[in-house]
XYZ file of C-alpha atoms in Angstrom:
490
model
C -0.020 0.058 0.023
C 0.967 3.526 -0.050
C 2.997 3.358 3.076
C 5.044 5.647 5.292
C 7.994 4.628 3.007
C 6.040 5.960 0.029
C 4.959 9.196 1.732
C 8.529 9.750 2.933
C 9.932 9.138 -0.631
C 7.528 11.657 -2.046
C 8.454 14.109 0.651
C 12.112 13.731 -0.392
C 11.197 14.329 -4.092
C 9.269 17.579 -3.017
C 12.423 18.866 -1.426
C 15.134 17.698 -3.815
C 13.241 17.822 -7.102
C 10.655 20.505 -6.434
C 10.372 21.680 -10.029
C 9.678 18.188 -11.538
C 6.093 17.579 -12.556
C 4.381 15.136 -10.272
C 0.757 15.225 -11.557
C -0.731 16.467 -14.762
C -4.027 16.314 -16.689
C -7.281 18.279 -17.148
C -5.287 21.397 -17.937
C -3.439 21.374 -14.625
C 0.119 20.676 -13.731
C 1.332 20.003 -10.126
C 5.071 19.836 -9.305
C 6.565 17.839 -6.550
C 7.180 20.902 -4.593
C 3.545 21.985 -4.869
C 2.374 18.460 -4.031
C 4.592 18.565 -0.872
C 3.252 22.046 0.097
C -0.365 20.792 -0.283
C 0.374 17.638 1.636
C 1.913 19.686 4.587
C -1.054 22.047 4.595
C -3.454 19.180 4.819
C -1.383 17.578 7.629
C -1.851 20.671 9.595
C -5.628 20.625 8.965
C -5.778 16.942 9.930
C -3.904 17.486 13.188
C -6.574 19.912 14.141
C -9.109 17.148 14.187
C -7.326 15.530 17.049
C -7.575 11.981 15.761
C -5.531 9.343 17.568
C -2.875 7.628 15.486
C -4.141 4.545 13.974
C -7.659 5.921 13.357
C -9.504 5.206 10.163
C -10.916 7.954 7.872
C -12.937 7.638 4.744
C -11.437 9.534 1.708
C -13.608 9.128 -1.357
C -11.090 8.541 -4.176
C -11.679 11.490 -6.423
C -9.008 11.483 -9.117
C -7.550 14.898 -8.342
C -4.180 16.272 -7.164
C -5.871 17.402 -4.039
C -7.156 13.873 -3.123
C -3.655 12.548 -3.815
C -2.169 15.100 -1.371
C -4.910 14.350 1.241
C -4.076 10.610 1.097
C -0.336 11.371 1.573
C -1.207 13.563 4.527
C -3.357 10.769 6.046
C -0.422 8.354 5.627
C 1.967 10.806 7.176
C -0.272 11.410 10.192
C -0.354 7.737 11.011
C -3.941 7.309 9.964
C -5.587 4.725 7.786
C -7.471 5.712 4.631
C -10.549 3.932 3.423
C -10.624 4.938 -0.247
C -13.980 3.977 -1.838
C -15.199 4.928 -5.308
C -16.498 8.445 -5.376
C -19.350 7.085 -7.476
C -20.661 4.971 -4.627
C -24.109 6.099 -3.366
C -24.164 8.075 -0.228
C -26.006 5.331 1.753
C -23.627 2.691 0.590
C -20.528 4.816 1.296
C -21.794 5.488 4.807
C -22.278 1.766 5.474
C -18.779 1.111 4.203
C -17.259 3.805 6.437
C -19.183 2.435 9.444
C -17.931 -1.027 8.724
C -14.318 0.215 8.628
C -14.936 2.166 11.846
C -14.031 5.447 10.083
C -14.431 8.483 12.359
C -14.767 11.024 9.492
C -15.319 11.385 5.797
C -12.690 13.674 4.385
C -12.830 15.574 1.106
C -10.670 18.509 -0.150
C -11.577 21.268 -2.560
C -9.448 22.433 -5.460
C -8.356 25.373 -3.267
C -7.064 22.896 -0.670
C -9.832 23.472 1.919
C -10.460 20.270 3.964
C -14.004 19.254 4.881
C -14.450 16.635 7.621
C -17.857 15.069 8.259
C -18.261 12.803 11.268
C -19.470 9.352 10.567
C -22.229 8.736 13.091
C -23.430 5.496 14.524
C -22.648 2.291 12.759
C -22.056 0.011 15.706
C -24.381 -2.647 14.141
C -22.768 -2.287 10.737
C -19.238 -2.697 12.314
C -20.283 -5.937 14.072
C -18.192 -8.795 12.762
C -15.594 -6.489 11.206
C -12.013 -6.370 12.440
C -10.354 -3.042 13.238
C -7.652 -2.241 10.645
C -4.118 -2.469 12.008
C -2.097 0.708 11.317
C 1.154 -1.153 11.916
C 0.526 -3.220 8.906
C -1.632 -0.954 6.585
C -2.392 2.649 5.892
C -4.846 1.940 2.980
C -8.116 0.049 2.647
C -9.292 -0.604 -0.908
C -12.540 -2.328 -1.739
C -13.376 -5.099 -4.106
C -15.549 -4.213 -7.058
C -18.465 -5.966 -5.458
C -21.577 -4.367 -6.779
C -24.093 -4.168 -3.875
C -22.697 -0.912 -2.671
C -21.066 -2.576 0.344
C -18.204 -4.387 -1.250
C -15.487 -6.306 0.749
C -12.918 -4.105 2.432
C -9.333 -5.129 1.643
C -6.424 -3.924 3.779
C -3.398 -3.347 1.487
C -0.295 -4.404 3.372
C 2.574 -1.907 3.569
C 5.249 -4.538 3.042
C 3.153 -5.872 0.112
C 2.991 -2.543 -1.590
C 6.700 -2.032 -1.291
C 7.426 -5.432 -2.623
C 5.063 -4.864 -5.550
C 6.566 -1.470 -6.346
C 10.034 -2.953 -6.312
C 8.886 -5.803 -8.685
C 7.135 -3.356 -11.070
C 10.060 -1.001 -11.114
C 12.399 -3.807 -12.091
C 10.083 -5.683 -14.462
C 9.215 -2.525 -16.556
C 12.583 -0.884 -16.023
C 10.897 2.271 -14.704
C 12.871 5.392 -13.856
C 11.936 8.879 -12.662
C 12.020 10.018 -16.271
C 9.000 7.868 -17.108
C 5.490 9.242 -17.574
C 2.470 7.131 -16.721
C -1.104 7.500 -18.076
C -3.286 6.756 -15.143
C -6.545 5.639 -16.699
C -8.203 3.530 -13.882
C -10.036 5.120 -10.978
C -7.825 5.991 -7.980
C -9.707 3.478 -5.792
C -8.573 0.610 -8.095
C -5.593 -1.527 -7.399
C -4.259 -0.573 -10.706
C -3.425 2.789 -9.119
C -0.884 1.071 -6.923
C 1.235 0.812 -10.148
C 0.466 3.831 -12.315
C 0.006 6.303 -9.514
C 1.744 5.335 -6.311
C 4.686 3.498 -7.773
C 5.442 6.248 -10.150
C 5.222 8.909 -7.449
C 7.442 6.801 -5.267
C 10.041 6.971 -8.081
C 9.654 10.702 -8.583
C 8.146 10.224 -11.969
C 5.233 11.905 -13.591
C 1.505 10.747 -13.588
C -1.008 11.940 -16.041
C -4.509 11.644 -14.546
C -7.412 10.840 -16.714
C -10.671 12.515 -15.545
C -13.417 9.965 -15.202
C -15.828 12.096 -17.245
C -13.507 11.925 -20.217
C -12.560 8.317 -19.926
C -14.259 7.481 -23.263
C -13.235 10.709 -25.108
C -10.838 9.157 -27.603
C -9.316 12.470 -28.932
C -8.764 13.718 -25.373
C -6.970 10.446 -24.446
C -4.832 10.604 -27.497
C -3.915 14.216 -26.752
C -2.901 13.256 -23.196
C -0.588 10.474 -24.351
C 1.046 12.543 -27.144
C 1.012 15.940 -25.419
C 2.630 14.757 -22.115
C 5.205 12.408 -23.668
C 3.604 9.364 -21.920
C 6.026 6.341 -21.761
C 3.850 3.844 -19.806
C 0.254 2.917 -20.524
C -1.723 0.520 -18.345
C -5.464 -0.125 -18.894
C -8.318 -2.352 -19.891
C -8.691 -3.237 -23.572
C -11.300 -0.428 -24.018
C -8.588 2.153 -23.319
C -6.279 0.593 -25.981
C -9.177 0.510 -28.423
C -9.857 4.176 -27.925
C -6.140 5.091 -28.289
C -5.627 3.369 -31.564
C -8.723 4.855 -33.232
C -7.872 6.724 -36.552
C -4.345 5.329 -36.721
C -2.224 7.601 -34.511
C 1.363 6.838 -33.579
C 2.907 7.346 -30.069
C 6.673 7.397 -30.474
C 7.326 8.010 -26.748
C 5.418 4.978 -25.364
C 7.808 2.173 -24.446
C 5.614 0.095 -22.145
C 1.991 -1.207 -22.787
C 0.173 -3.154 -20.160
C -3.270 -4.628 -20.817
C -5.282 -6.002 -17.905
C -8.790 -6.411 -16.503
C -10.304 -8.225 -19.443
C -9.529 -10.339 -22.471
C -7.685 -8.405 -25.304
C -9.550 -8.798 -28.711
C -7.237 -10.279 -31.253
C -8.239 -7.647 -33.867
C -6.590 -4.977 -31.640
C -3.081 -6.472 -31.845
C -2.133 -5.142 -35.275
C -3.460 -1.555 -34.686
C -1.578 -1.490 -31.352
C 1.619 -2.574 -33.016
C 1.204 0.324 -35.451
C 0.212 2.898 -32.758
C 3.090 1.990 -30.384
C 5.975 1.043 -32.633
C 8.679 1.253 -29.894
C 6.625 -0.373 -27.097
C 6.955 -3.702 -25.312
C 3.542 -5.282 -24.673
C 2.440 -7.250 -21.556
C -0.744 -8.863 -20.395
C -1.042 -8.735 -16.671
C -3.542 -10.613 -14.576
C -4.455 -10.137 -10.843
C -7.137 -8.907 -8.443
C -7.442 -6.599 -5.472
C -6.841 -9.307 -2.902
C -3.533 -10.472 -4.336
C -2.397 -7.596 -6.653
C -0.708 -8.686 -9.938
C 0.076 -12.399 -10.104
C 0.596 -13.331 -13.750
C 2.408 -11.720 -16.727
C 2.666 -12.611 -20.359
C 4.783 -10.845 -23.051
C 2.645 -10.074 -26.145
C 3.947 -10.071 -29.685
C 1.332 -7.832 -31.430
C 2.641 -8.990 -34.831
C 2.305 -12.646 -33.950
C -0.753 -14.909 -34.390
C -4.066 -13.063 -33.982
C -5.306 -14.721 -30.781
C -6.356 -13.534 -27.344
C -3.162 -13.705 -25.125
C -3.000 -16.062 -22.159
C -2.634 -14.740 -18.694
C 0.932 -16.153 -18.847
C 3.041 -17.420 -16.007
C 3.259 -16.519 -12.342
C 5.380 -13.528 -11.251
C 8.570 -14.218 -9.265
C 7.573 -15.265 -5.746
C 4.054 -16.105 -6.756
C 2.688 -19.644 -6.299
C -0.179 -20.763 -8.413
C -2.116 -24.025 -8.164
C -5.096 -25.450 -9.938
C -7.773 -27.486 -8.067
C -10.658 -29.538 -9.374
C -14.361 -29.260 -8.437
C -13.565 -31.393 -5.330
C -10.725 -29.243 -4.274
C -8.074 -31.723 -5.222
C -4.802 -30.576 -6.701
C -4.457 -30.791 -10.514
C -0.888 -31.542 -11.477
C 0.579 -31.045 -14.893
C -1.677 -29.889 -17.728
C -5.289 -29.572 -16.728
C -8.207 -27.347 -15.947
C -9.717 -26.073 -12.715
C -10.035 -23.180 -10.355
C -6.969 -20.950 -9.859
C -5.524 -20.486 -6.369
C -2.737 -18.048 -5.868
C -0.289 -16.855 -3.192
C 1.655 -13.729 -3.787
C 4.164 -11.600 -1.866
C 1.762 -8.713 -2.212
C -1.514 -10.062 -1.047
C -3.795 -8.981 1.841
C -3.884 -10.960 5.065
C -7.708 -11.079 4.762
C -10.806 -8.981 4.581
C -11.910 -6.737 7.487
C -15.034 -8.973 7.658
C -13.190 -11.945 9.049
C -16.125 -14.296 8.507
C -15.464 -14.240 4.751
C -11.821 -15.289 5.005
C -12.493 -18.955 5.480
C -14.275 -19.220 2.155
C -11.828 -16.905 0.297
C -8.467 -18.075 1.591
C -7.034 -21.529 2.201
C -3.656 -22.781 3.437
C -1.845 -25.093 1.015
C 1.744 -26.406 1.819
C 2.137 -23.743 4.511
C 1.200 -20.759 2.385
C -2.039 -18.828 2.345
C -3.697 -18.937 -1.080
C -6.546 -16.853 -2.453
C -9.363 -18.679 -4.164
C -9.802 -16.541 -7.279
C -12.972 -18.103 -8.609
C -11.348 -18.089 -12.045
C -11.304 -21.271 -14.179
C -7.986 -21.652 -15.949
C -6.256 -24.233 -18.132
C -2.510 -25.003 -17.717
C -0.208 -26.448 -20.320
C 2.505 -28.936 -19.687
C 5.088 -26.192 -19.700
C 3.240 -23.986 -17.174
C 1.450 -21.490 -19.322
C -1.959 -20.472 -18.004
C -5.111 -19.377 -19.932
C -8.240 -17.865 -18.454
C -11.354 -20.053 -19.383
C -14.071 -18.303 -17.336
C -15.535 -17.748 -13.977
C -16.737 -20.261 -11.390
C -19.411 -17.941 -10.175
C -21.685 -15.184 -11.197
C -19.099 -12.612 -11.877
C -18.496 -10.777 -15.156
C -16.187 -7.872 -16.141
C -17.838 -4.548 -17.017
C -15.340 -1.968 -18.241
C -12.726 -4.289 -16.800
C -14.361 -4.311 -13.385
C -15.387 -7.522 -11.784
C -19.163 -7.377 -11.096
C -21.400 -9.971 -9.455
C -24.669 -10.331 -11.315
C -26.442 -11.819 -8.407
C -25.561 -8.941 -6.092
C -26.832 -6.454 -8.759
C -30.102 -8.402 -8.870
C -30.425 -8.081 -5.143
C -30.214 -4.293 -5.257
C -32.652 -4.107 -8.183
C -35.102 -6.392 -6.380
C -34.914 -4.178 -3.270
C -37.098 -1.503 -4.888
C -40.645 -1.777 -3.247
C -42.332 -1.830 -6.594
C -40.257 -4.728 -7.986
C -41.856 -8.153 -7.729
C -38.894 -10.104 -9.231
C -35.801 -9.215 -11.248
C -33.105 -10.817 -13.387
C -29.903 -9.205 -14.532
C -27.981 -10.566 -17.503
C -24.759 -9.599 -19.197
C -24.853 -8.596 -22.822
C -21.864 -8.200 -25.182
C -20.874 -4.580 -26.042
C -18.411 -3.432 -28.630
C -17.009 -0.577 -26.454
C -17.032 -1.963 -22.851
C -16.912 -5.775 -23.577
C -19.998 -6.330 -21.331
C -23.009 -4.328 -20.270
C -25.789 -5.200 -17.858
C -29.521 -5.544 -18.587
C -32.244 -5.745 -16.076
C -35.506 -7.623 -16.766
C -38.086 -6.630 -14.079
C -41.573 -7.604 -13.216
C -43.258 -4.777 -11.300
C -45.889 -5.313 -8.630
C -49.549 -4.826 -9.737
C -50.959 -1.277 -9.578
C -47.524 0.371 -9.411
C -46.075 2.956 -11.820
C -42.484 1.748 -11.840
C -40.463 2.773 -14.798
C -36.900 2.033 -15.984
C -35.832 5.681 -15.121
C -37.213 5.350 -11.575
C -35.528 2.033 -11.086
C -32.199 3.265 -12.347
C -32.429 6.280 -10.012
C -33.088 3.963 -7.099
C -30.210 1.693 -8.035
C -27.647 4.666 -8.555
C -27.951 5.280 -4.783
C -26.676 1.830 -3.991
C -24.304 0.782 -6.808
C -21.131 2.159 -8.308
C -21.447 3.464 -11.852
C -20.176 0.319 -13.651
C -22.733 -1.903 -11.912
C -25.898 0.131 -12.801
C -27.674 -1.744 -15.599
C -27.514 0.228 -18.813
C -30.886 -0.979 -19.967
C -34.023 -1.960 -18.054
C -37.121 -3.712 -19.327
C -40.151 -3.374 -16.968
C -43.184 -5.575 -17.501
C -46.152 -6.939 -15.540
C -45.556 -10.324 -17.031
C -43.898 -12.929 -14.826
C -40.264 -13.642 -15.640
C -39.902 -16.668 -17.855
C -38.667 -19.868 -16.191
C -37.035 -23.144 -17.130
C -38.627 -26.510 -16.623
C -36.940 -26.634 -13.210
C -38.589 -23.297 -12.116
C -35.414 -21.220 -12.281
C -35.428 -17.863 -14.167
C -34.595 -18.629 -17.751
C -31.676 -16.195 -18.112
C -30.622 -17.547 -21.462
C -34.058 -16.783 -22.933
C -34.083 -13.233 -21.440
C -30.611 -12.690 -22.779
C -31.306 -14.018 -26.252
C -34.638 -12.068 -26.491
C -32.860 -8.814 -25.612
C -30.132 -9.532 -28.195
C -32.801 -10.059 -30.822
C -34.454 -6.858 -29.946
C -31.192 -5.101 -30.406
C -30.483 -6.980 -33.655
C -27.291 -8.513 -32.315
C -28.383 -12.164 -31.919
């Protein structure tokens, strides 16, 4: 995690390399000296709150230089930052803060003014949740769970330092590199393209969330700031290669979060003629765990997830939990030097983590195949989860939120293919008799409880019962196929 080591490193850069650019984007540039000054001013404001060392605060992860400075101030002051998505509904964010035992929700304006709102109550919400340990972590991320109360993941300080050291060596990073930071600040991807780069004293170009699909804007950022490192989901790479541009400065491309379409390979080779290409695979609980070098001029096929990183142990188990040796297919379990020690809600750990040969392994829920020579390929999911804009999203949890509306009798959420995002969500809803539920009203309700990526992009409201299979289960395939036919994509 961003640790005291990280905060101290950036403080050194702010003194010794004050004129170097730390953060850029959205027509703003912040030097290391300015970042250091803002951090110190916020430390003074934080000390005025009188919070005991080791306290947890909630810092909605707005992707701004001011929020970066606020997080650094929190780390310096010996506090723990819960950094949820800023798109999370207020009710859901409050529950999350209560579960983490956060005393305040902190935000900072563009002028540097700190606002602290007390988090009231929450004793019942915090029941069953451990208190975060400031000697081991200063940052709490969340999974991309879609109910509005995702799992809270403590990021270990030693784990972040080990990861940053690995990434610096693997990608041969220096302080002269420039990263395009495309993913939200609350994603684990920011551990690399924000925090590792700032630790080095390098430059980070922040992509504003409201312009994340603005292809000309993204291309201008990469070209205009001399970006050398690009990490992102395939949708980002698709946007960057539109209209055949060429980025001579980019030397490292990392694709992650979803399968890379084979037809993107040649355009990427043309757009980034001097770059090395990598497919990286991981999750919030373990950080990156696999890497595969991509030859964009090679055979047009989706790349495998590759081989385990140095220090990572990967095993495959069958449906009975028995070890699969040699070539075979099954669920992937991984143990990394970077992984969390467990969720704050300790009751979830027994199901998610298991000890094998003396090492704690995370049960990814991913089904993989492994060749005789140890190459891994992702085959699918063992549960209800899909990737929307590269974010793991649980369909069943989305259904629960949709069905919580008082006018909903029953609901089914299915995943549909989408050219831009890979997958989008569609909700098929039966409303209760004599109600006036509409798709707009339902989406408004859902937006208060779900992050943006998990809100169904389309809703079909009917008074007809949901179609069911011969066994009485909702016929999801029929609902999905009917919607595809309506859209003319079947």
